[in-house]
Coordinates of C-alpha atoms and ligand atoms in Angstrom, one line a residue:
X1199 CA 155.8 231.6 38.6
X1200 CA 154.2 234.4 40.6
X1201 CA 150.9 232.6 41.3
X1202 CA 150.4 231.5 44.9
X1203 CA 149.4 228.0 45.7
X1204 CA 146.2 227.6 47.6
X1205 CA 146.0 224.8 50.2
X1206 CA 144.6 221.8 48.4
X1207 CA 142.8 219.3 50.5
X1208 CA 143.9 215.8 49.6
X1209 CA 141.1 213.4 48.7
X1210 CA 140.0 210.9 51.3
X1211 CA 141.3 207.9 49.4
X1212 CA 145.1 207.5 49.9
X1213 CA 145.2 206.0 46.4
X1214 CA 144.0 209.2 44.7
X1215 CA 146.3 211.7 46.4
X1216 CA 147.5 213.2 43.0
X1217 CA 147.7 212.5 39.3
X1218 CA 150.7 210.2 39.8
X1219 CA 148.5 208.0 42.0
X1220 CA 146.0 207.8 39.2
X1221 CA 148.7 206.6 36.8
X1222 CA 149.8 203.9 39.2
X1223 CA 146.2 202.9 39.9
X1224 CA 145.8 202.3 36.1
X1225 CA 149.0 200.4 35.8
X1226 CA 147.9 198.1 38.6
X1227 CA 144.6 197.6 36.9
X1228 CA 146.3 196.7 33.6
X1229 CA 149.0 194.7 35.3
X1230 CA 151.6 196.7 33.5
X1231 CA 154.3 196.0 36.0
X1232 CA 153.0 192.7 37.3
X1233 CA 151.8 194.5 40.5
X1234 CA 155.2 196.1 41.3
X1235 CA 155.6 199.7 42.4
X1236 CA 159.2 200.7 42.7
X1237 CA 160.3 204.3 43.1
X1238 CA 163.6 206.0 43.8
X1239 CA 165.1 209.3 45.0
X1240 CA 168.2 210.1 42.8
X1241 CA 170.2 213.0 44.3
X1242 CA 173.5 214.1 42.8
X1243 CA 175.9 214.4 45.8
X1244 CA 177.0 217.9 44.9
X1245 CA 175.4 219.7 47.9
X1246 CA 173.1 219.3 50.8
X1247 CA 169.4 218.5 50.3
X1248 CA 166.8 221.3 50.5
X1249 CA 163.1 221.3 51.1
X1250 CA 162.4 220.8 47.4
X1251 CA 164.2 217.5 47.7
X1252 CA 162.1 216.7 50.7
X1253 CA 159.0 217.1 48.5
X1254 CA 160.4 214.6 46.1
X1255 CA 161.4 212.2 48.9
X1256 CA 158.0 212.2 50.5
X1257 CA 156.3 211.8 47.1
X1258 CA 158.5 208.8 46.1
X1259 CA 158.6 207.2 49.5
X1260 CA 154.9 207.9 50.1
X1261 CA 154.0 206.1 46.9
X1262 CA 156.1 203.0 47.8
X1263 CA 154.4 202.9 51.2
X1264 CA 150.9 203.5 50.0
X1265 CA 151.2 200.8 47.2
X1266 CA 153.3 198.4 49.3
X1267 CA 156.2 198.8 46.9
X1268 CA 159.8 199.6 47.2
X1269 CA 161.9 202.8 47.4
X1270 CA 165.6 203.2 46.6
X1271 CA 168.1 205.8 47.5
X1272 CA 170.4 206.2 44.6
X1273 CA 173.3 208.6 44.3
X1274 CA 173.6 210.0 40.8
X1275 CA 177.4 210.3 41.2
X1276 CA 178.3 210.7 37.5
X1277 CA 180.2 214.0 37.7
X1278 CA 183.4 213.7 39.8
X1279 CA 184.3 217.4 39.7
X1280 CA 181.4 218.6 41.9
X1281 CA 180.8 215.6 44.2
X1282 CA 182.0 214.9 47.7
X1283 CA 181.7 212.3 50.4
X1284 CA 180.5 214.9 52.9
X1285 CA 177.4 215.4 50.7
X1286 CA 176.8 211.7 50.5
X1287 CA 176.8 211.5 54.3
X1288 CA 174.6 214.4 54.8
X1289 CA 172.1 213.2 52.2
X1290 CA 171.8 209.8 53.9
X1291 CA 171.3 211.5 57.3
X1292 CA 168.6 213.8 55.9
X1293 CA 166.7 211.1 54.1
X1294 CA 166.7 208.9 57.2
X1295 CA 165.6 211.9 59.4
X1296 CA 162.7 212.5 57.0
X1297 CA 161.6 208.9 57.7
X1298 CA 162.0 207.6 54.2
X1299 CA 163.0 204.0 54.7
X1300 CA 165.2 202.7 51.8
X1301 CA 166.0 199.6 53.9
X1302 CA 169.2 198.3 52.4
X1303 CA 168.6 199.7 49.0
X1304 CA 171.3 202.4 48.8
X1305 CA 172.9 202.5 45.4
X1306 CA 175.5 204.5 43.5
X1307 CA 175.3 205.2 39.8
X1308 CA 179.1 204.9 39.5
X1309 CA 178.8 201.2 40.5
X1310 CA 177.0 200.7 37.1
X1311 CA 179.8 202.4 35.0
X1312 CA 181.0 199.0 33.6
X1313 CA 177.5 198.1 32.6
X1314 CA 176.9 201.5 31.1
X1315 CA 180.1 201.2 29.1
X1316 CA 179.1 197.8 27.7
X1317 CA 175.6 199.2 26.8
X1318 CA 177.3 202.0 24.9
X1319 CA 179.4 199.5 23.0
X1320 CA 176.2 197.7 22.1
X1321 CA 174.7 201.0 20.7
X1322 CA 177.9 201.5 18.7
X1323 CA 177.6 198.0 17.3
X1324 CA 174.0 198.8 16.2
X1325 CA 175.2 201.8 14.4
X1326 CA 173.4 204.1 16.9
X1327 CA 176.3 205.9 18.5
X1328 CA 179.5 207.4 17.2
X1329 CA 182.7 209.1 18.4
X1330 CA 182.7 212.8 17.5
X1331 CA 185.8 215.0 17.3
X1332 CA 183.9 218.3 17.4
X1333 CA 184.6 220.3 20.5
X1334 CA 182.0 221.7 22.9
X1335 CA 181.5 224.9 21.1
X1336 CA 181.3 223.3 17.7
X1337 CA 178.7 220.8 19.0
X1338 CA 176.6 223.6 20.5
X1339 CA 176.7 225.8 17.4
X1340 CA 175.8 222.9 15.0
X1341 CA 172.8 221.9 17.1
X1342 CA 170.5 224.3 15.4
X1343 CA 167.6 226.2 17.1
X1344 CA 163.9 225.7 17.8
X1345 CA 163.2 226.9 14.3
X1346 CA 166.2 225.6 12.4
X1347 CA 167.5 222.0 12.2
X1348 CA 171.0 221.1 13.3
X1349 CA 173.9 220.2 11.1
X1350 CA 175.3 216.7 11.0
X1351 CA 178.7 216.2 12.4
X1352 CA 181.4 215.3 9.8
X1353 CA 182.3 212.4 12.1
X1354 CA 178.7 211.0 12.1
X1355 CA 179.4 208.3 9.5
X1356 CA 182.5 206.7 10.9
X1357 CA 182.4 202.9 10.6
X1358 CA 181.4 200.8 13.5
X1359 CA 184.9 199.4 13.8
X1360 CA 186.5 202.9 13.9
X1361 CA 183.9 204.0 16.5
X1362 CA 184.6 200.9 18.7
X1363 CA 188.3 201.5 18.4
X1364 CA 188.1 205.2 19.3
X1365 CA 185.7 204.7 22.1
X1366 CA 188.0 202.1 23.6
X1367 CA 190.9 204.5 23.3
X1368 CA 188.8 207.3 24.9
X1369 CA 188.4 205.0 27.9
X1370 CA 192.0 204.1 28.2
X1371 CA 193.0 207.7 28.4
X1372 CA 194.6 208.4 25.1
X1373 CA 192.8 211.7 24.5
X1374 CA 192.6 215.0 26.4
X1375 CA 189.5 216.4 28.1
X1376 CA 187.0 217.6 25.5
X1377 CA 188.9 216.1 22.5
X1378 CA 186.3 213.6 21.7
X1379 CA 182.8 212.6 22.8
X1380 CA 180.5 209.7 22.3
X1381 CA 177.2 210.8 20.8
X1382 CA 173.9 209.0 20.1
X1383 CA 173.1 208.9 16.4
X1384 CA 169.5 210.0 16.3
X1385 CA 168.2 212.9 14.2
X1386 CA 169.9 216.3 13.7
X1387 CA 166.6 217.6 12.3
X1388 CA 164.4 216.4 15.2
X1389 CA 162.0 219.2 16.5
X1390 CA 163.2 218.1 19.9
X1391 CA 166.7 219.5 20.3
X1392 CA 167.5 216.8 22.9
X1393 CA 167.3 214.2 20.2
X1394 CA 169.9 216.0 17.9
X1395 CA 172.7 213.5 18.5
X1396 CA 173.1 214.1 22.3
X1397 CA 176.4 213.5 24.1
X1398 CA 176.6 210.2 26.0
X1399 CA 180.2 210.3 27.2
X1400 CA 182.7 213.1 27.9
X1401 CA 186.4 212.8 28.6
X1402 CA 187.2 214.1 32.0
X1403 CA 190.5 213.2 33.5
X1404 CA 189.4 213.5 37.1
X1405 CA 189.5 211.1 40.0
X1406 CA 186.1 209.8 41.1
X1407 CA 185.3 209.8 44.8
X1408 CA 184.3 206.1 44.7
X1409 CA 186.0 204.8 41.5
X1410 CA 189.3 206.4 42.0
X1411 CA 191.3 206.6 38.7
X1412 CA 189.4 203.8 37.0
X1413 CA 187.6 206.1 34.6
X1414 CA 188.4 209.1 32.5
X1415 CA 185.2 209.1 30.6
X1416 CA 182.0 210.0 32.4
X1417 CA 178.3 209.5 31.2
X1418 CA 176.0 212.4 30.8
X1419 CA 172.7 212.6 32.8
X1420 CA 170.6 211.8 29.8
X1421 CA 172.5 208.6 29.0
X1422 CA 173.0 207.5 32.6
X1423 CA 169.7 208.2 34.3
X1424 CA 167.4 205.8 32.3
X1425 CA 170.0 203.1 32.6
X1426 CA 170.2 203.5 36.4
X1427 CA 166.4 203.3 36.6
X1428 CA 166.3 200.3 34.3
X1429 CA 169.1 198.4 36.1
X1430 CA 167.3 198.9 39.5
X1431 CA 163.9 197.8 37.9
X1432 CA 162.3 201.1 38.8
X1433 CA 158.7 201.2 37.6
X1434 CA 157.8 204.9 38.0
X1435 CA 160.7 207.3 37.5
X1436 CA 159.4 210.5 38.9
X1437 CA 161.2 213.7 38.2
X1438 CA 160.7 217.5 37.9
X1439 CA 159.2 219.3 34.8
X1440 CA 162.4 220.4 33.3
X1441 CA 163.0 216.8 32.2
X1442 CA 159.7 216.6 30.2
X1443 CA 161.6 217.4 27.0
X1444 CA 164.2 214.8 27.8
X1445 CA 161.6 212.0 28.1
X1446 CA 161.8 211.1 24.4
X1447 CA 165.5 210.6 24.8
X1448 CA 165.0 208.5 28.0
X1449 CA 162.6 206.4 26.0
X1450 CA 164.8 206.2 22.9
X1451 CA 167.9 204.8 24.8
X1452 CA 165.8 202.1 26.6
X1453 CA 163.9 201.2 23.4
X1454 CA 167.1 200.8 21.4
X1455 CA 168.7 198.7 24.1
X1456 CA 165.5 196.7 24.7
X1457 CA 165.9 196.9 28.4
X1458 CA 163.4 197.1 31.3
X1459 CA 161.7 200.4 30.6
X1460 CA 160.4 202.5 33.5
X1461 CA 157.8 205.2 32.9
X1462 CA 159.1 208.7 33.4
X1463 CA 156.6 211.1 35.0
X1464 CA 157.2 214.7 35.6
X1465 CA 155.8 217.0 38.3
X1466 CA 156.3 220.7 39.2
X1467 CA 159.2 221.4 41.5
X1468 CA 158.7 223.2 44.8
X1469 CA 159.6 226.8 44.8
X1470 CA 159.5 228.8 48.0
X1471 CA 159.4 232.6 48.1
X1472 CA 162.0 234.7 49.9
X1473 CA 164.7 232.1 49.5
X1474 CA 166.8 230.3 46.8
X1475 CA 166.7 226.6 46.1
X1476 CA 169.3 225.8 43.5
X1477 CA 172.2 223.9 44.9
X1478 CA 174.6 226.2 43.0
X1479 CA 173.2 229.3 44.7
X1480 CA 173.1 227.6 48.1
X1481 CA 176.7 226.5 47.6
X1482 CA 177.7 230.1 46.9
X1483 CA 176.0 231.3 50.1
X1484 CA 178.1 228.8 52.0
X1485 CA 181.4 229.2 50.2
X1486 CA 181.3 233.0 50.4
X1487 CA 180.2 233.0 54.0
X1488 CA 176.9 234.7 53.6
X1489 CA 175.6 232.0 56.0
X1490 CA 177.5 229.9 58.5
X1491 CA 177.2 226.6 56.7
X1492 CA 174.8 224.4 54.8
X1493 CA 172.9 223.8 58.1
X1494 CA 172.6 227.5 59.0
X1495 CA 169.1 227.8 60.4
X1496 CA 168.2 230.4 57.7
X1497 CA 168.9 228.0 54.9
X1498 CA 166.1 226.1 53.1
X1499 CA 168.2 222.9 53.5
X1500 CA 166.8 220.0 55.4
X1501 CA 169.7 220.3 57.9
X1502 CA 169.1 224.0 58.3
X1503 CA 165.4 223.5 58.9
X1504 CA 166.2 220.7 61.4
X1505 CA 168.5 223.0 63.3
X1506 CA 166.0 225.8 63.2
X1507 CA 163.5 223.4 64.9
X1508 CA 161.4 222.1 62.0
X1509 CA 160.2 218.5 62.4
X1510 CA 160.0 216.0 59.7
X1511 CA 156.3 215.6 60.4
X1512 CA 155.7 219.3 59.7
X1513 CA 157.7 219.1 56.4
X1514 CA 155.7 216.1 55.3
X1515 CA 152.4 217.9 56.2
X1516 CA 153.6 220.9 54.3
X1517 CA 154.7 219.1 51.1
X1518 CA 151.4 217.1 51.1
X1519 CA 149.2 220.1 51.7
X1520 CA 150.5 222.0 48.6
X1521 CA 149.8 219.0 46.4
X1522 CA 151.6 217.7 43.3
X1523 CA 151.1 219.9 40.3
X1524 CA 151.8 219.8 36.6
X1525 CA 152.6 223.5 36.4
X1526 CA 155.4 225.5 38.1
X1527 CA 154.3 227.9 40.8
X1528 CA 155.7 229.8 43.8
X1529 CA 154.7 228.5 47.2
X1530 CA 154.3 231.0 50.0
X1531 CA 156.6 230.4 52.9
X1532 CA 153.8 231.2 55.3
X1533 CA 152.3 227.8 54.4
X1534 CA 155.4 226.1 55.7
X1535 CA 155.2 228.2 58.9
X1536 CA 151.5 227.2 59.2
X1537 CA 152.5 223.5 59.2
X1538 CA 155.3 223.8 61.8
X1539 CA 153.1 225.9 64.2
X1540 CA 150.4 223.3 63.9
X1541 CA 152.8 220.5 64.8
X1542 CA 154.7 222.3 67.6
X1543 CA 151.5 223.5 69.2
X1544 CA 150.8 219.9 70.0
X1545 CA 154.3 218.8 71.0
X1546 CA 156.1 221.8 72.4
X1547 CA 156.3 222.3 76.2
X1548 CA 155.5 225.8 77.3
X1549 CA 157.9 227.9 79.3
X1550 CA 158.6 231.5 80.2
X1551 CA 161.5 233.4 78.7
X1552 CA 162.2 237.1 78.8
X1553 CA 164.2 238.1 75.7
X1554 CA 165.0 241.7 76.7
X1555 CA 164.7 241.9 80.5
X1556 CA 163.4 244.8 82.6
X1557 CA 163.8 244.4 86.3
X1558 CA 160.9 244.7 88.7
X1559 CA 161.2 244.9 92.5
X1560 CA 157.9 243.9 94.3
X1561 CA 158.3 246.2 97.3
X1562 CA 155.7 244.6 99.5
X1563 CA 156.9 241.0 98.9
X1564 CA 159.0 239.5 101.7
X1565 CA 162.7 239.7 100.9
X1566 CA 163.9 236.2 101.3
X1567 CA 160.8 234.4 100.3
X1568 CA 160.6 232.1 97.3
X1569 CA 157.2 230.7 96.4
X1570 CA 156.5 227.7 94.2
X1571 CA 153.8 228.2 91.7
X1572 CA 152.3 225.7 89.4
X1573 CA 152.3 226.0 85.6
X1574 CA 150.7 223.9 82.9
X1575 CA 153.2 222.4 80.4
X1576 CA 150.9 222.3 77.4
X1577 CA 147.3 223.4 77.5
X1578 CA 146.7 221.2 74.3
X1579 CA 147.8 218.1 76.1
X1580 CA 147.1 217.5 79.8
X1581 CA 149.3 214.4 79.7
X1582 CA 152.4 216.6 79.5
X1583 CA 151.7 217.6 83.1
X1584 CA 152.7 220.5 85.2
X1585 CA 155.9 222.1 86.5
X1586 CA 157.0 224.4 89.3
X1587 CA 157.8 228.0 88.8
X1588 CA 159.7 230.0 91.5
X1589 CA 158.4 233.4 92.3
X1590 CA 160.2 236.0 94.4
X1591 CA 160.6 239.7 95.2
X1592 CA 162.7 240.5 92.2
X1593 CA 161.6 239.4 88.7
X1594 CA 162.2 240.4 85.1
X1595 CA 159.6 241.2 82.5
X1596 CA 159.9 242.0 78.8
X1597 CA 161.0 245.6 78.2
X1598 CA 158.2 246.0 75.6
X1599 CA 155.6 245.1 78.3
X1600 CA 156.1 248.4 80.0
X1601 CA 155.4 251.8 78.5
X1602 CA 155.6 255.2 80.1
X1603 CA 153.4 256.9 77.5
X1604 CA 151.3 254.1 76.0
X1605 CA 149.2 254.4 73.0
X1606 CA 145.4 253.7 73.3
X1607 CA 144.7 250.0 73.8
X1608 CA 148.0 249.1 75.5
X1609 CA 146.9 246.6 78.1
X1610 CA 150.2 245.8 79.7
X1611 CA 152.1 247.7 82.4
X1612 CA 152.1 251.5 82.6
X1613 CA 152.8 253.9 85.5
X1614 CA 150.0 253.4 88.1
X1615 CA 148.6 250.6 86.0
X1616 CA 147.9 246.9 86.8
X1617 CA 148.7 243.7 85.0
X1618 CA 148.6 240.0 85.8
X1619 CA 151.8 238.0 85.9
X1620 CA 151.1 234.7 84.3
X1621 CA 150.5 231.9 86.9
X1622 CA 151.2 234.4 89.7
X1623 CA 149.7 237.6 91.0
X1624 CA 148.3 241.0 89.8
X1625 CA 150.8 243.8 90.3
X1626 CA 150.6 247.5 90.2
X1627 CA 153.4 249.8 88.9
X1628 CA 154.2 252.4 91.6
X1629 CA 157.4 254.0 90.2
X1630 CA 159.7 253.8 87.2
X1631 CA 163.4 254.3 88.0
X1632 CA 165.4 256.0 85.3
X1633 CA 169.1 256.3 84.6
X1634 CA 171.0 259.6 83.8
X1635 CA 169.9 259.4 80.2
X1636 CA 166.2 259.1 81.1
X1637 CA 165.9 255.4 80.2
X1638 CA 163.7 253.3 82.4
X1639 CA 165.9 250.7 84.1
X1640 CA 163.8 249.3 86.9
X1641 CA 160.2 249.3 88.1
X1642 CA 159.0 249.4 91.7
X1643 CA 155.7 247.5 91.9
X1644 CA 153.4 246.1 94.6
X1645 CA 151.4 242.9 94.5
X1646 CA 148.0 241.9 95.7
X1647 CA 148.3 238.8 97.8
X1648 CA 144.7 237.7 97.3
X1649 CA 145.0 237.6 93.5
X1650 CA 147.1 234.4 93.2
X1651 CA 146.3 232.4 90.1
X1652 CA 143.9 229.6 90.7
X1653 CA 143.5 230.0 94.5
X1654 CA 143.2 233.8 95.0
X1655 CA 139.9 235.0 96.5
X1656 CA 140.0 238.5 95.0
X1657 CA 137.6 239.3 92.1
X1658 CA 139.9 242.0 90.8
X1659 CA 140.2 242.0 87.0
X1660 CA 142.9 243.3 84.7
X1661 CA 143.0 243.4 80.9
X1662 CA 146.6 242.2 80.3
X1663 CA 148.6 239.1 81.3
X1664 CA 152.4 239.1 80.8
X1665 CA 155.2 236.6 81.2
X1666 CA 158.1 237.0 83.6
X1667 CA 161.0 235.1 85.3
X1668 CA 162.2 235.1 88.9
X1669 CA 165.5 237.0 89.0
X1670 CA 167.6 234.8 91.2
X1671 CA 166.6 231.5 89.6
X1672 CA 166.5 232.6 86.0
X1673 CA 169.0 231.1 83.6
X1674 CA 170.9 233.3 81.2
X1675 CA 170.8 232.1 77.6
X1676 CA 171.4 233.2 74.1
X1677 CA 168.5 233.5 71.7
X1678 CA 168.6 233.8 67.9
X1679 CA 165.7 235.3 66.0
X1680 CA 165.4 234.8 62.3
X1681 CA 163.8 236.7 59.5
X1682 CA 163.5 235.8 55.8
X1683 CA 166.8 235.3 54.1
X1684 CA 166.0 237.6 51.2
X1685 CA 164.0 240.8 51.0
X1686 CA 162.3 240.0 47.7
X1687 CA 160.0 237.2 46.8
X1688 CA 161.9 235.7 44.0
X1689 CA 165.6 236.5 44.3
X1690 CA 166.6 233.7 41.9
X1691 CA 164.9 235.6 39.1
X1692 CA 167.4 238.5 39.4
X1693 CA 171.0 238.3 38.3
X1694 CA 172.0 240.4 41.3
X1695 CA 170.2 238.0 43.7
X1696 CA 172.9 238.4 46.4
X1697 CA 172.1 242.1 46.7
X1698 CA 168.7 241.1 48.0
X1699 CA 170.0 239.2 51.0
X1700 CA 168.2 240.5 54.1
X1701 CA 170.8 242.2 56.3
X1702 CA 168.6 241.5 59.4
X1703 CA 168.0 237.8 58.7
X1704 CA 169.4 237.0 62.2
X1705 CA 169.3 238.8 65.5
X1706 CA 171.4 237.5 68.3
X1707 CA 170.3 238.3 71.8
X1708 CA 172.8 237.4 74.4
X1709 CA 171.1 238.5 77.6
X1710 CA 167.9 236.6 77.5
X1711 CA 166.6 234.9 80.7
X1712 CA 164.6 231.7 80.9
X1713 CA 162.8 229.9 83.8
X1714 CA 165.0 227.4 85.6
X1715 CA 163.1 224.4 84.3
X1716 CA 164.9 224.9 81.0
X1717 CA 168.4 224.7 82.4
X1718 CA 168.5 221.0 81.4
X1719 CA 166.9 221.4 77.9
X1720 CA 168.4 219.1 75.4
X1721 CA 169.7 219.8 71.9
X1722 CA 166.8 219.7 69.4
X1723 CA 164.2 220.0 72.2
X1724 CA 161.1 222.1 71.1
X1725 CA 159.8 224.7 73.5
X1726 CA 157.2 227.4 73.2
X1727 CA 158.4 230.6 75.0
X1728 CA 155.0 232.0 75.9
X1729 CA 154.1 235.0 73.7
X1730 CA 157.6 234.9 72.0
X1731 CA 157.3 231.9 69.6
X1732 CA 158.5 228.3 69.2
X1733 CA 162.1 227.7 70.0
X1734 CA 164.6 224.9 69.8
X1735 CA 167.9 224.2 71.5
X1736 CA 170.6 224.7 68.9
X1737 CA 173.1 221.9 68.2
X1738 CA 176.1 224.0 67.2
X1739 CA 176.4 227.4 68.8
X1740 CA 176.3 226.3 72.4
X1741 CA 179.7 226.7 74.1
X1742 CA 180.5 225.5 77.7
X1743 CA 177.0 224.3 78.4
X1744 CA 175.6 227.7 77.6
X1745 CA 172.2 227.2 76.1
X1746 CA 171.4 228.8 72.7
X1747 CA 167.8 228.8 71.4
X1748 CA 166.8 229.2 67.8
X1749 CA 163.4 230.7 67.1
X1750 CA 161.8 228.2 64.8
X1751 CA 158.7 230.4 64.1
X1752 CA 156.7 233.1 65.7
X1753 CA 153.4 232.3 67.3
X1754 CA 151.3 234.1 64.7
X1755 CA 151.8 235.0 61.1
X1756 CA 153.0 238.5 61.3
X1757 CA 153.2 238.9 57.6
X1758 CA 150.3 238.7 55.1
X1759 CA 150.8 237.4 51.6
X1760 CA 149.6 239.7 48.8
X1761 CA 146.2 238.8 47.4
Ligands
ATP1008 P1 169.1 221.8 42.1 O1 168.4 222.4 41.0 O2 168.7 222.4 43.4 O3 170.6 221.7 41.9 P2 168.8 219.1 41.2 O4 167.5 218.7 40.6 O5 169.9 219.3 40.3 O6 168.5 220.3 42.2 P3 169.3 216.5 42.2 O7 170.2 216.1 43.2 O8 169.5 216.1 40.8 O9 169.2 218.1 42.3 O10 167.8 216.2 42.7 C1 167.4 214.9 43.1 C2 165.9 214.8 42.9 O11 165.2 215.8 43.6 C3 165.5 214.9 41.5 O12 164.6 213.8 41.2 C4 164.9 216.2 41.3 O13 163.9 216.2 40.4 C5 164.3 216.4 42.7 N1 164.2 217.8 43.1 C6 165.2 218.7 43.1 N2 164.7 220.0 43.3 C7 163.4 219.9 43.6 C8 162.4 220.8 43.9 N3 162.6 222.1 44.1 N4 161.1 220.3 44.1 C9 160.9 219.0 43.9 N5 161.8 218.1 43.6 C10 163.1 218.5 43.4
MG1009 MG1 169.8 217.3 38.9

C-alpha cells in the first residue's frame, strides 16, 4: 500500500487500455456475449461519491463507449438503514457531471425485490437454502477460520416445506430483527469462508426509502448483487479487489439458478494519500463538523472537487493516467494536481489578484489620471483575446513582493530597488512608510514613463516582474486557500485517524483585491490569478454578491513526493 504509482502511458490502441480491455477483446473474438458489452456503476446510496467512484465510473462508462456497448447506473439500495434520497440525487448529479451517459438506464435494486424473493424460493425448493435460527454471533462463531472448517447449523437439514413456510413467515413480519436468516446451503468446510452457508436474507423491520413498509427482510450484498447484474443482462461486472474472494459465491448463485451469468472482474481500488476515501469516514467528517459538508472543497468527493474547481476532464485524465491495476497501491495526490494544472492552463483566463495587499503611491504619476493598459487573457490560447486593465497613481501589490532586508536573490521590490509591474511600467521604491510598531504599511515609488510594456522606448532592464491592482478600481473579495486535509499520508491506516486532520487545511483571506474585470465572474468560472494559482468562483459561500474564490491548485508543485 505504500508504493507510489508511476504514470503509465496508455497504449495507442483504445482497445488495449488495460487488462479488462483484453478480456473483452477475447470475449468479442469468441462471441461469448453475442457481441454485447454491457457495464454498470452500482453505488449504494449511503453517501456522496468520491474520486475512487469516479475511477470506476470512467472505467465502466469508457468501456461501454469504446466497445459501442451500454452503461447502466444502478442504485444498490438494499440496506434501508443507511440510505437516503439526498444521496441518490447527489449521485445522479455527479455521474452526469462526469459525463457518463446512462441514457434512460437508471435502475434500483429494490425494484427487483419481488424477483429476488421468488429466486430465493426457487433455491429453497432445490434444497439449496434454509432458514436458520442462529443469531448473528452464533453464525459468526460457527463459521470457522482460515485453518479450521466451520460447524454446520443445527437448522441446516430442515425440510423444504418447513423452510418455505418459515421464509414466507419471515417475509410477513412474524419474527423480530435477527431472529432468523435465510442461508445458502453450500459447504461449511469450504476453504473459501464466503461459501460457508452465507446469509441471503436478514430480518430488518425498517422502512425502505422507495419500497416503504413493503419489506421487512432485506437481501445481503452477495445474494443481491449477482442477481441485479443478471437481471440487467450485464456482461462484465467490474468491481474492486476486495470482492475477489466473493466471486465463487457470485458464480454459485447464478449457476444454481441457471440465469444469465455476467463475468465478475476485479481491479485495484484508487487510494489517494493525505485523505480518506471510505464513505463511513467521510460521513463522520461531515456529521461531526470537521468539514462544512460533503461538498466542502477539501473533501475528496466529486462534489467537493467540483466546488474546489476541478473539471471532469481533469478527473478523467487523472484516473486514466494511473491505469487499472490488479494490485492495491497508494496514488500520490500530486498526480491529481498535475492533471488539473494541465487542464486549467489551457482553459483558465488570467487575471491579477493581490491576496495580501500593500499600498503603493506612485508619486510622479498624475493624480486623477487612469490609464487603460492591455493584458493577454491566456498566453496559451490567443483566441481568448485581451482585456483592459486600469492603471493609476495608487496601486496595491502583494506584501510578500516587498522586503526591507531581502535575502540574496530576491528580485522583487526593495528600498531603492526597481521592478516591473506586469503589463505596466518599471517603478522604483523611494521610501517605505511604517506605522508605530515599525511595520511597513505603504510605499512611495516613482515610475519611468518610457518603460510602458509593449510600447515603451526605454531599454531599461529589471530582474523581477510582479502583479498589482489599481486601488480605486479593484474589487474586494474573499479568497480561500486549501492545504491537504490530513498531515500524514495514510490516515485510514491509523485508528486515531481524526487526530491527523490538518488544522491549517483552509485559510480564509477576507481582504483580497482583484482587478475589475473579475467583478462579473460567474459561479464555477476558472481563473488563474497570476503567480497565485488557479481559482474558481465558489458556489456556496458567496453572500450578497460578494465574490468568494477557492484556490483549486497552486501553479507549481510545492511539495515533492518521497522517492
Ligand atoms: P466505500 O468503501 O467508500 O464505502 P463502496 O465500495 O462501499 O465504497 P459503493 O457505493 O458500493 O461504495 O461503490 C460503488 C462502486 O464503486 C463499486 O463498484 C465499487 O467497487 C466502486 N468503488 C468504490 N470505491 C472505489 C475506489 N476507491 N476505487 C475504485 N472504485 C471504487
Ligand atoms: Mg460497497
